[in-house]
Amino acid sequence: MDQISTHIKLNKLHFLIMLLSFMFLADMAKAQKATWIWYPGDYEVWLSNRMQNRRTERGAFFPPFWKLDSHYVLVDFHKDFMLANPETVELAVEGQYNVKLDGKALAGYPKNIHVPAGRHRLSLKVYNQAAAPAIFVKGQQLVSDTSWLVTYEDKEWIDESGKTSDISATKYVNAGNWNFDSADKLPSAFRLPTEEHKPEKTERKEHSILVDFGKETFGYAKLIGLKGKGNIKLCYGESKEEALSLSACELLDSIYIDQPQKADYTMEGSRAFRYINVLFDDNVSADDVAMLYEYSPVEQRGSFRCSDELINKIWDVSAYTLHLNTREFFIDGIKRDRWIWSGDAYQSYLMNYYLYFDSPTVTRTLYALRGKDPVTSHINTIMDYTFYWFMGIYDYYQYTGDKSFIKQMYPRMQSLMSYCLQRRDKNGLMEGLPGDWVFIDWADKLSKKGEVSFEQLLLCRSLETMALCANIMDDKTGNDQYQKLSADLKSKIFSLYWNSDKHAFVHSLVNGKQSDNVTRYTNMFSIFFNYLNAGQQQEVKKYVLLNDNIQKITTPYMRFYELEALCAMGEKSYVLKEMKDYWGGMLNLGATSFWEEYNPAKTGADRYAMYGRPFGKSLCHAWGASPIYLLGKYFLGIKPTAPGYQQYVIEPKLGGLQWMEGSVPTADGDIKVSCSTKQIKANSNTGIGLLRFTSTSKPVCKEGEITANGNGTYELTIQKQKQYTINYSAKK
């Protein structure tokens, strides 16, 4: 027995040694993944400032009109660690820096540090006025990553014994990073990649070249074989009419050259266009015009195909529209603003979850929009855009399950919400104050006076977001506070704005009285926020959403939410028709990307006009790409029901289609669905799914057990890494 016991103990010891060896090797492998790090949000703020200040109109600089924050210019980085073996650590730093090992300063600006075995603290203090202070540390065991702690404060002090004290009074947070994974890949040197594209058509005249690239695009104009002495003008156009209008084109570049020999010339600024009209002085000529197409290298993982070719075309053009507006951040449109607008970005986040699932672009955009404390105005100066920022965090957590980002952002959420709550009026409601822009939508005769119900609804959702994040942070006091605030506000919204005679929420309160006006905004949001009971939903659908007497929406921005509300109420066939009429209407006019605004009643060149300018409208606007989200979430029917798709549902709805198939990306892999009137197939690489469907006959599935719920509805649990085929009969 003693020999057996000894043998068992030796086997256990052997197993433990193997386990520890495996863990050490795993740590060693992880140690190879060094990355540049910075104070969280600082690089994003710096990069967004650089991007948003590239806007020009006809050669004139056009900066954003809201407050821009800056990065912290002096940042302290430190890491406490244990080395099993001595090693030499590589250092790279953006800025001037001081290095300390165990509290002792090292001379000069070391590029390599020898660190003996044992427990240590490595500290770097970095100053950089021009760009965000950042460091890259790489050894066999010690690397820079988000486990490093950073602060912009400096409360380090030396006690009488000469030893450095614990910096308990300093507020450290975990470092931020992106994908800069080598010492020579400087964050400040980041540029989007480019590739050369040739035009599809060229029209030459004596003093001009008009080129057509065949579709909306973005990049740097390149003049091939340029020669001579004189002036050149480049008129860019999303339409041919705009490119031919020297006096009214939104984007115009002018250059002077003195070039006796032929050479290529690439313009400094990136532009949006389909057409470029190049106008030359008498003594100037060029052989050709090309472009350097600039793009974000995001991976398109989502897909959708169906029996209706027009819907397929709408999905493809939506995907292209979102790709053009996915740059360093999610921007509004590539021609005009090229800024980070919170309302536009919020929709891009949702589309992203069904096309790319690129979390870094989402978090970069949220960081850039939030900026720094103290809060002195609403995001983009727009009240509703502040609330969309909170809602973006709510959705981010639902789709990704990323608690680390919530923990980094929570203090900034608290201070922004505190700002909002302090601006409530005596009735505890949000009302536009001097300096506030109450936007809602581009719509004629849309009143912004008084206490607008739409703003209260968005605040309520934002408070729910705060409660969710407080719970993640184990902030019970905050959770209780925000839950009470949201519950009280929701009750107040119904008591103050719901009008039983109108079967809907009214638009606003003015001087304490309900306005007569009913608009779509509050009513449709209340549906997919799930604030209405079943009876109220039907009332809103009949008396608001399907009522032509209620002011119609003419922007893809709010059509997004209108169609989402109808999808949520099961009106898939209606939505499919509306999608084909509205987005298909743009395609019928030759659109190669979707527009900022589309009104079928406008004809000729008037369809390009906006803001009092003949070509002021953006013909490539991110909020035009919403069919990606609608088709993925409500037709394929895929959505998370627990954070990060730990649990999810698949509820395919054909809506009149004969068949459809597609995939939805998640952090752990794709969820794929195909559905016809007779068969459903599903497989997934993540979580536990629940397939819900209706059938007029008893469905059959060999790979799993189907549960009948009555009234022709059924459910099937979807395990990951398993293919399911269900034979059924769809309801007509």
PDB file of C-alpha atoms in Angstrom, residues 448-663:
ATOM      1  CA  LYS A 448     -37.872  71.812 -30.145  1.00  0.00           C
ATOM      2  CA  LYS A 449     -39.644  74.029 -27.608  1.00  0.00           C
ATOM      3  CA  GLY A 450     -40.492  72.957 -24.088  1.00  0.00           C
ATOM      4  CA  GLU A 451     -39.810  69.558 -22.574  1.00  0.00           C
ATOM      5  CA  VAL A 452     -39.620  67.215 -25.565  1.00  0.00           C
ATOM      6  CA  SER A 453     -40.767  63.674 -24.800  1.00  0.00           C
ATOM      7  CA  PHE A 454     -38.077  62.129 -27.002  1.00  0.00           C
ATOM      8  CA  GLU A 455     -35.297  63.583 -24.839  1.00  0.00           C
ATOM      9  CA  GLN A 456     -36.874  62.193 -21.672  1.00  0.00           C
ATOM     10  CA  LEU A 457     -37.112  58.742 -23.248  1.00  0.00           C
ATOM     11  CA  LEU A 458     -33.420  58.753 -24.212  1.00  0.00           C
ATOM     12  CA  LEU A 459     -32.450  59.938 -20.725  1.00  0.00           C
ATOM     13  CA  CYS A 460     -34.450  57.074 -19.227  1.00  0.00           C
ATOM     14  CA  ARG A 461     -32.542  54.540 -21.348  1.00  0.00           C
ATOM     15  CA  SER A 462     -29.278  56.241 -20.380  1.00  0.00           C
ATOM     16  CA  LEU A 463     -30.108  55.886 -16.697  1.00  0.00           C
ATOM     17  CA  GLU A 464     -30.803  52.202 -17.270  1.00  0.00           C
ATOM     18  CA  THR A 465     -27.343  51.987 -18.828  1.00  0.00           C
ATOM     19  CA  MET A 466     -25.860  53.605 -15.737  1.00  0.00           C
ATOM     20  CA  ALA A 467     -27.596  51.064 -13.491  1.00  0.00           C
ATOM     21  CA  LEU A 468     -26.306  48.193 -15.617  1.00  0.00           C
ATOM     22  CA  CYS A 469     -22.732  49.480 -15.462  1.00  0.00           C
ATOM     23  CA  ALA A 470     -22.948  50.291 -11.749  1.00  0.00           C
ATOM     24  CA  ASN A 471     -23.902  46.673 -11.166  1.00  0.00           C
ATOM     25  CA  ILE A 472     -20.861  45.525 -13.175  1.00  0.00           C
ATOM     26  CA  MET A 473     -18.719  47.790 -10.984  1.00  0.00           C
ATOM     27  CA  ASP A 474     -20.292  46.431  -7.774  1.00  0.00           C
ATOM     28  CA  ASP A 475     -21.440  49.979  -7.071  1.00  0.00           C
ATOM     29  CA  LYS A 476     -24.611  49.160  -5.142  1.00  0.00           C
ATOM     30  CA  THR A 477     -25.272  52.777  -4.198  1.00  0.00           C
ATOM     31  CA  GLY A 478     -24.996  53.845  -7.820  1.00  0.00           C
ATOM     32  CA  ASN A 479     -27.084  50.940  -9.020  1.00  0.00           C
ATOM     33  CA  ASP A 480     -29.879  51.745  -6.578  1.00  0.00           C
ATOM     34  CA  GLN A 481     -29.732  55.440  -7.411  1.00  0.00           C
ATOM     35  CA  TYR A 482     -29.844  54.987 -11.190  1.00  0.00           C
ATOM     36  CA  GLN A 483     -32.549  52.325 -11.031  1.00  0.00           C
ATOM     37  CA  LYS A 484     -34.755  54.616  -8.969  1.00  0.00           C
ATOM     38  CA  LEU A 485     -34.107  57.570 -11.263  1.00  0.00           C
ATOM     39  CA  SER A 486     -34.939  55.553 -14.382  1.00  0.00           C
ATOM     40  CA  ALA A 487     -38.073  54.009 -12.848  1.00  0.00           C
ATOM     41  CA  ASP A 488     -39.322  57.394 -11.644  1.00  0.00           C
ATOM     42  CA  LEU A 489     -38.643  58.994 -15.014  1.00  0.00           C
ATOM     43  CA  LYS A 490     -40.372  56.200 -16.928  1.00  0.00           C
ATOM     44  CA  SER A 491     -43.449  56.626 -14.745  1.00  0.00           C
ATOM     45  CA  LYS A 492     -43.329  60.374 -15.314  1.00  0.00           C
ATOM     46  CA  ILE A 493     -43.046  59.934 -19.098  1.00  0.00           C
ATOM     47  CA  PHE A 494     -46.267  57.922 -19.167  1.00  0.00           C
ATOM     48  CA  SER A 495     -48.153  60.219 -16.804  1.00  0.00           C
ATOM     49  CA  LEU A 496     -47.104  63.426 -18.579  1.00  0.00           C
ATOM     50  CA  TYR A 497     -46.901  62.490 -22.260  1.00  0.00           C
ATOM     51  CA  TRP A 498     -49.208  59.543 -22.952  1.00  0.00           C
ATOM     52  CA  ASN A 499     -52.488  60.698 -24.459  1.00  0.00           C
ATOM     53  CA  SER A 500     -55.206  58.060 -24.465  1.00  0.00           C
ATOM     54  CA  ASP A 501     -57.297  59.942 -27.015  1.00  0.00           C
ATOM     55  CA  LYS A 502     -54.379  60.109 -29.435  1.00  0.00           C
ATOM     56  CA  HIS A 503     -53.261  56.558 -28.583  1.00  0.00           C
ATOM     57  CA  ALA A 504     -49.682  57.774 -28.410  1.00  0.00           C
ATOM     58  CA  PHE A 505     -47.096  59.908 -26.671  1.00  0.00           C
ATOM     59  CA  VAL A 506     -47.376  63.581 -27.558  1.00  0.00           C
ATOM     60  CA  HIS A 507     -44.304  65.378 -28.820  1.00  0.00           C
ATOM     61  CA  SER A 508     -43.735  67.802 -25.963  1.00  0.00           C
ATOM     62  CA  LEU A 509     -44.911  69.724 -22.931  1.00  0.00           C
ATOM     63  CA  VAL A 510     -45.004  73.503 -23.233  1.00  0.00           C
ATOM     64  CA  ASN A 511     -45.714  75.506 -20.098  1.00  0.00           C
ATOM     65  CA  GLY A 512     -46.840  72.333 -18.366  1.00  0.00           C
ATOM     66  CA  LYS A 513     -49.409  71.395 -21.018  1.00  0.00           C
ATOM     67  CA  GLN A 514     -49.351  68.647 -23.613  1.00  0.00           C
ATOM     68  CA  SER A 515     -48.835  69.836 -27.171  1.00  0.00           C
ATOM     69  CA  ASP A 516     -51.339  68.707 -29.785  1.00  0.00           C
ATOM     70  CA  ASN A 517     -48.550  67.368 -31.960  1.00  0.00           C
ATOM     71  CA  VAL A 518     -47.788  63.655 -32.186  1.00  0.00           C
ATOM     72  CA  THR A 519     -44.538  62.665 -33.895  1.00  0.00           C
ATOM     73  CA  ARG A 520     -43.039  59.283 -34.618  1.00  0.00           C
ATOM     74  CA  TYR A 521     -39.829  59.578 -32.585  1.00  0.00           C
ATOM     75  CA  THR A 522     -40.817  58.879 -28.976  1.00  0.00           C
ATOM     76  CA  ASN A 523     -43.457  56.394 -30.037  1.00  0.00           C
ATOM     77  CA  MET A 524     -41.239  54.203 -32.188  1.00  0.00           C
ATOM     78  CA  PHE A 525     -38.331  54.200 -29.705  1.00  0.00           C
ATOM     79  CA  SER A 526     -40.678  53.165 -26.905  1.00  0.00           C
ATOM     80  CA  ILE A 527     -41.488  50.010 -28.878  1.00  0.00           C
ATOM     81  CA  PHE A 528     -37.983  48.567 -29.250  1.00  0.00           C
ATOM     82  CA  PHE A 529     -37.066  49.842 -25.782  1.00  0.00           C
ATOM     83  CA  ASN A 530     -39.916  47.532 -24.726  1.00  0.00           C
ATOM     84  CA  TYR A 531     -41.553  50.279 -22.658  1.00  0.00           C
ATOM     85  CA  LEU A 532     -45.080  49.697 -24.009  1.00  0.00           C
ATOM     86  CA  ASN A 533     -47.471  46.886 -23.202  1.00  0.00           C
ATOM     87  CA  ALA A 534     -48.962  44.842 -26.041  1.00  0.00           C
ATOM     88  CA  GLY A 535     -52.081  47.000 -26.282  1.00  0.00           C
ATOM     89  CA  GLN A 536     -50.144  50.249 -26.371  1.00  0.00           C
ATOM     90  CA  GLN A 537     -47.847  48.844 -29.049  1.00  0.00           C
ATOM     91  CA  GLN A 538     -50.818  48.110 -31.291  1.00  0.00           C
ATOM     92  CA  GLU A 539     -52.198  51.598 -30.697  1.00  0.00           C
ATOM     93  CA  VAL A 540     -48.890  53.203 -31.657  1.00  0.00           C
ATOM     94  CA  LYS A 541     -48.581  51.009 -34.738  1.00  0.00           C
ATOM     95  CA  LYS A 542     -52.068  51.929 -35.978  1.00  0.00           C
ATOM     96  CA  TYR A 543     -52.277  55.591 -35.000  1.00  0.00           C
ATOM     97  CA  VAL A 544     -48.640  56.625 -35.510  1.00  0.00           C
ATOM     98  CA  LEU A 545     -46.363  54.322 -37.479  1.00  0.00           C
ATOM     99  CA  LEU A 546     -48.905  53.310 -40.131  1.00  0.00           C
ATOM    100  CA  ASN A 547     -50.705  56.655 -40.126  1.00  0.00           C
ATOM    101  CA  ASP A 548     -49.876  58.843 -43.136  1.00  0.00           C
ATOM    102  CA  ASN A 549     -51.282  61.891 -41.337  1.00  0.00           C
ATOM    103  CA  ILE A 550     -48.340  61.818 -38.909  1.00  0.00           C
ATOM    104  CA  GLN A 551     -45.379  63.786 -40.252  1.00  0.00           C
ATOM    105  CA  LYS A 552     -43.273  61.455 -42.388  1.00  0.00           C
ATOM    106  CA  ILE A 553     -39.569  60.819 -41.942  1.00  0.00           C
ATOM    107  CA  THR A 554     -37.304  61.637 -44.895  1.00  0.00           C
ATOM    108  CA  THR A 555     -33.857  60.745 -43.533  1.00  0.00           C
ATOM    109  CA  PRO A 556     -32.360  57.251 -43.410  1.00  0.00           C
ATOM    110  CA  TYR A 557     -31.298  58.294 -39.901  1.00  0.00           C
ATOM    111  CA  MET A 558     -34.767  58.027 -38.417  1.00  0.00           C
ATOM    112  CA  ARG A 559     -36.101  55.554 -40.996  1.00  0.00           C
ATOM    113  CA  PHE A 560     -33.676  53.166 -39.276  1.00  0.00           C
ATOM    114  CA  TYR A 561     -35.616  53.378 -36.007  1.00  0.00           C
ATOM    115  CA  GLU A 562     -39.037  53.510 -37.619  1.00  0.00           C
ATOM    116  CA  LEU A 563     -38.390  50.256 -39.448  1.00  0.00           C
ATOM    117  CA  GLU A 564     -36.811  48.701 -36.363  1.00  0.00           C
ATOM    118  CA  ALA A 565     -39.974  49.414 -34.398  1.00  0.00           C
ATOM    119  CA  LEU A 566     -42.071  47.806 -37.124  1.00  0.00           C
ATOM    120  CA  CYS A 567     -39.721  44.817 -37.269  1.00  0.00           C
ATOM    121  CA  ALA A 568     -40.013  44.417 -33.506  1.00  0.00           C
ATOM    122  CA  MET A 569     -43.797  44.239 -33.937  1.00  0.00           C
ATOM    123  CA  GLY A 570     -43.611  41.530 -36.588  1.00  0.00           C
ATOM    124  CA  GLU A 571     -44.240  43.706 -39.645  1.00  0.00           C
ATOM    125  CA  LYS A 572     -41.462  42.102 -41.711  1.00  0.00           C
ATOM    126  CA  SER A 573     -43.365  42.092 -45.011  1.00  0.00           C
ATOM    127  CA  TYR A 574     -44.182  45.776 -44.647  1.00  0.00           C
ATOM    128  CA  VAL A 575     -40.561  46.580 -43.762  1.00  0.00           C
ATOM    129  CA  LEU A 576     -39.271  44.648 -46.751  1.00  0.00           C
ATOM    130  CA  LYS A 577     -41.498  46.673 -49.062  1.00  0.00           C
ATOM    131  CA  GLU A 578     -40.465  49.953 -47.423  1.00  0.00           C
ATOM    132  CA  MET A 579     -36.811  48.985 -47.716  1.00  0.00           C
ATOM    133  CA  LYS A 580     -37.204  48.279 -51.411  1.00  0.00           C
ATOM    134  CA  ASP A 581     -39.114  51.522 -52.014  1.00  0.00           C
ATOM    135  CA  TYR A 582     -36.818  53.794 -50.001  1.00  0.00           C
ATOM    136  CA  TRP A 583     -33.330  52.372 -50.444  1.00  0.00           C
ATOM    137  CA  GLY A 584     -34.277  50.952 -53.813  1.00  0.00           C
ATOM    138  CA  GLY A 585     -35.412  54.439 -54.778  1.00  0.00           C
ATOM    139  CA  MET A 586     -31.877  55.737 -54.256  1.00  0.00           C
ATOM    140  CA  LEU A 587     -30.484  52.861 -56.310  1.00  0.00           C
ATOM    141  CA  ASN A 588     -32.898  53.710 -59.132  1.00  0.00           C
ATOM    142  CA  LEU A 589     -31.363  57.186 -59.204  1.00  0.00           C
ATOM    143  CA  GLY A 590     -27.900  55.690 -59.685  1.00  0.00           C
ATOM    144  CA  ALA A 591     -26.743  55.712 -56.045  1.00  0.00           C
ATOM    145  CA  THR A 592     -23.624  53.632 -55.395  1.00  0.00           C
ATOM    146  CA  SER A 593     -23.733  54.428 -51.667  1.00  0.00           C
ATOM    147  CA  PHE A 594     -26.646  55.554 -49.524  1.00  0.00           C
ATOM    148  CA  TRP A 595     -27.454  59.177 -48.847  1.00  0.00           C
ATOM    149  CA  GLU A 596     -27.834  61.502 -45.894  1.00  0.00           C
ATOM    150  CA  GLU A 597     -31.399  62.298 -46.930  1.00  0.00           C
ATOM    151  CA  TYR A 598     -33.733  61.020 -49.617  1.00  0.00           C
ATOM    152  CA  ASN A 599     -37.058  62.526 -50.561  1.00  0.00           C
ATOM    153  CA  PRO A 600     -38.680  60.781 -53.557  1.00  0.00           C
ATOM    154  CA  ALA A 601     -40.587  63.986 -54.325  1.00  0.00           C
ATOM    155  CA  LYS A 602     -37.390  65.827 -55.257  1.00  0.00           C
ATOM    156  CA  THR A 603     -36.293  65.670 -58.879  1.00  0.00           C
ATOM    157  CA  GLY A 604     -33.291  66.586 -60.997  1.00  0.00           C
ATOM    158  CA  ALA A 605     -30.317  68.313 -59.371  1.00  0.00           C
ATOM    159  CA  ASP A 606     -32.557  69.353 -56.444  1.00  0.00           C
ATOM    160  CA  ARG A 607     -32.071  65.890 -54.965  1.00  0.00           C
ATOM    161  CA  TYR A 608     -28.423  66.805 -54.241  1.00  0.00           C
ATOM    162  CA  ALA A 609     -29.246  70.031 -52.384  1.00  0.00           C
ATOM    163  CA  MET A 610     -29.208  70.447 -48.591  1.00  0.00           C
ATOM    164  CA  TYR A 611     -28.386  73.178 -46.064  1.00  0.00           C
ATOM    165  CA  GLY A 612     -29.153  75.831 -48.684  1.00  0.00           C
ATOM    166  CA  ARG A 613     -26.317  74.625 -50.944  1.00  0.00           C
ATOM    167  CA  PRO A 614     -26.873  72.940 -54.331  1.00  0.00           C
ATOM    168  CA  PHE A 615     -24.554  70.032 -53.493  1.00  0.00           C
ATOM    169  CA  GLY A 616     -24.637  70.219 -49.717  1.00  0.00           C
ATOM    170  CA  LYS A 617     -26.123  66.743 -49.253  1.00  0.00           C
ATOM    171  CA  SER A 618     -23.824  63.839 -48.481  1.00  0.00           C
ATOM    172  CA  LEU A 619     -24.346  60.960 -50.923  1.00  0.00           C
ATOM    173  CA  CYS A 620     -22.439  58.564 -48.687  1.00  0.00           C
ATOM    174  CA  HIS A 621     -23.674  58.721 -45.114  1.00  0.00           C
ATOM    175  CA  ALA A 622     -23.184  56.021 -42.488  1.00  0.00           C
ATOM    176  CA  TRP A 623     -26.751  56.227 -41.268  1.00  0.00           C
ATOM    177  CA  GLY A 624     -27.907  55.118 -44.720  1.00  0.00           C
ATOM    178  CA  ALA A 625     -26.503  51.611 -44.139  1.00  0.00           C
ATOM    179  CA  SER A 626     -29.112  50.407 -41.632  1.00  0.00           C
ATOM    180  CA  PRO A 627     -30.430  47.471 -43.747  1.00  0.00           C
ATOM    181  CA  ILE A 628     -27.339  45.568 -42.540  1.00  0.00           C
ATOM    182  CA  TYR A 629     -28.662  45.689 -38.983  1.00  0.00           C
ATOM    183  CA  LEU A 630     -32.337  45.197 -39.822  1.00  0.00           C
ATOM    184  CA  LEU A 631     -31.729  42.162 -42.020  1.00  0.00           C
ATOM    185  CA  GLY A 632     -29.311  40.578 -39.552  1.00  0.00           C
ATOM    186  CA  LYS A 633     -31.260  41.162 -36.359  1.00  0.00           C
ATOM    187  CA  TYR A 634     -34.868  40.875 -37.522  1.00  0.00           C
ATOM    188  CA  PHE A 635     -34.859  38.725 -40.672  1.00  0.00           C
ATOM    189  CA  LEU A 636     -32.046  36.281 -39.890  1.00  0.00           C
ATOM    190  CA  GLY A 637     -33.298  36.990 -36.362  1.00  0.00           C
ATOM    191  CA  ILE A 638     -29.982  36.761 -34.508  1.00  0.00           C
ATOM    192  CA  LYS A 639     -29.427  38.745 -31.310  1.00  0.00           C
ATOM    193  CA  PRO A 640     -27.718  38.226 -27.931  1.00  0.00           C
ATOM    194  CA  THR A 641     -29.886  37.575 -24.886  1.00  0.00           C
ATOM    195  CA  ALA A 642     -26.942  37.493 -22.463  1.00  0.00           C
ATOM    196  CA  PRO A 643     -23.822  39.677 -22.672  1.00  0.00           C
ATOM    197  CA  GLY A 644     -21.312  38.622 -25.299  1.00  0.00           C
ATOM    198  CA  TYR A 645     -23.602  36.038 -26.937  1.00  0.00           C
ATOM    199  CA  GLN A 646     -23.218  33.666 -23.998  1.00  0.00           C
ATOM    200  CA  GLN A 647     -26.871  33.092 -24.842  1.00  0.00           C
ATOM    201  CA  TYR A 648     -28.666  34.221 -27.970  1.00  0.00           C
ATOM    202  CA  VAL A 649     -31.783  33.663 -30.031  1.00  0.00           C
ATOM    203  CA  ILE A 650     -32.313  32.906 -33.698  1.00  0.00           C
ATOM    204  CA  GLU A 651     -35.804  33.837 -34.882  1.00  0.00           C
ATOM    205  CA  PRO A 652     -35.719  33.743 -38.698  1.00  0.00           C
ATOM    206  CA  LYS A 653     -38.545  35.591 -40.445  1.00  0.00           C
ATOM    207  CA  LEU A 654     -38.787  35.463 -44.229  1.00  0.00           C
ATOM    208  CA  GLY A 655     -41.233  38.371 -44.496  1.00  0.00           C
ATOM    209  CA  GLY A 656     -42.292  37.247 -47.963  1.00  0.00           C
ATOM    210  CA  LEU A 657     -38.890  36.037 -49.150  1.00  0.00           C
ATOM    211  CA  GLN A 658     -38.636  32.515 -50.518  1.00  0.00           C
ATOM    212  CA  TRP A 659     -35.254  31.912 -48.907  1.00  0.00           C
ATOM    213  CA  MET A 660     -32.422  33.719 -47.160  1.00  0.00           C
ATOM    214  CA  GLU A 661     -29.022  32.861 -45.735  1.00  0.00           C
ATOM    215  CA  GLY A 662     -26.355  34.733 -43.874  1.00  0.00           C
ATOM    216  CA  SER A 663     -23.919  34.948 -41.012  1.00  0.00           C
TER     217      SER A 663
END
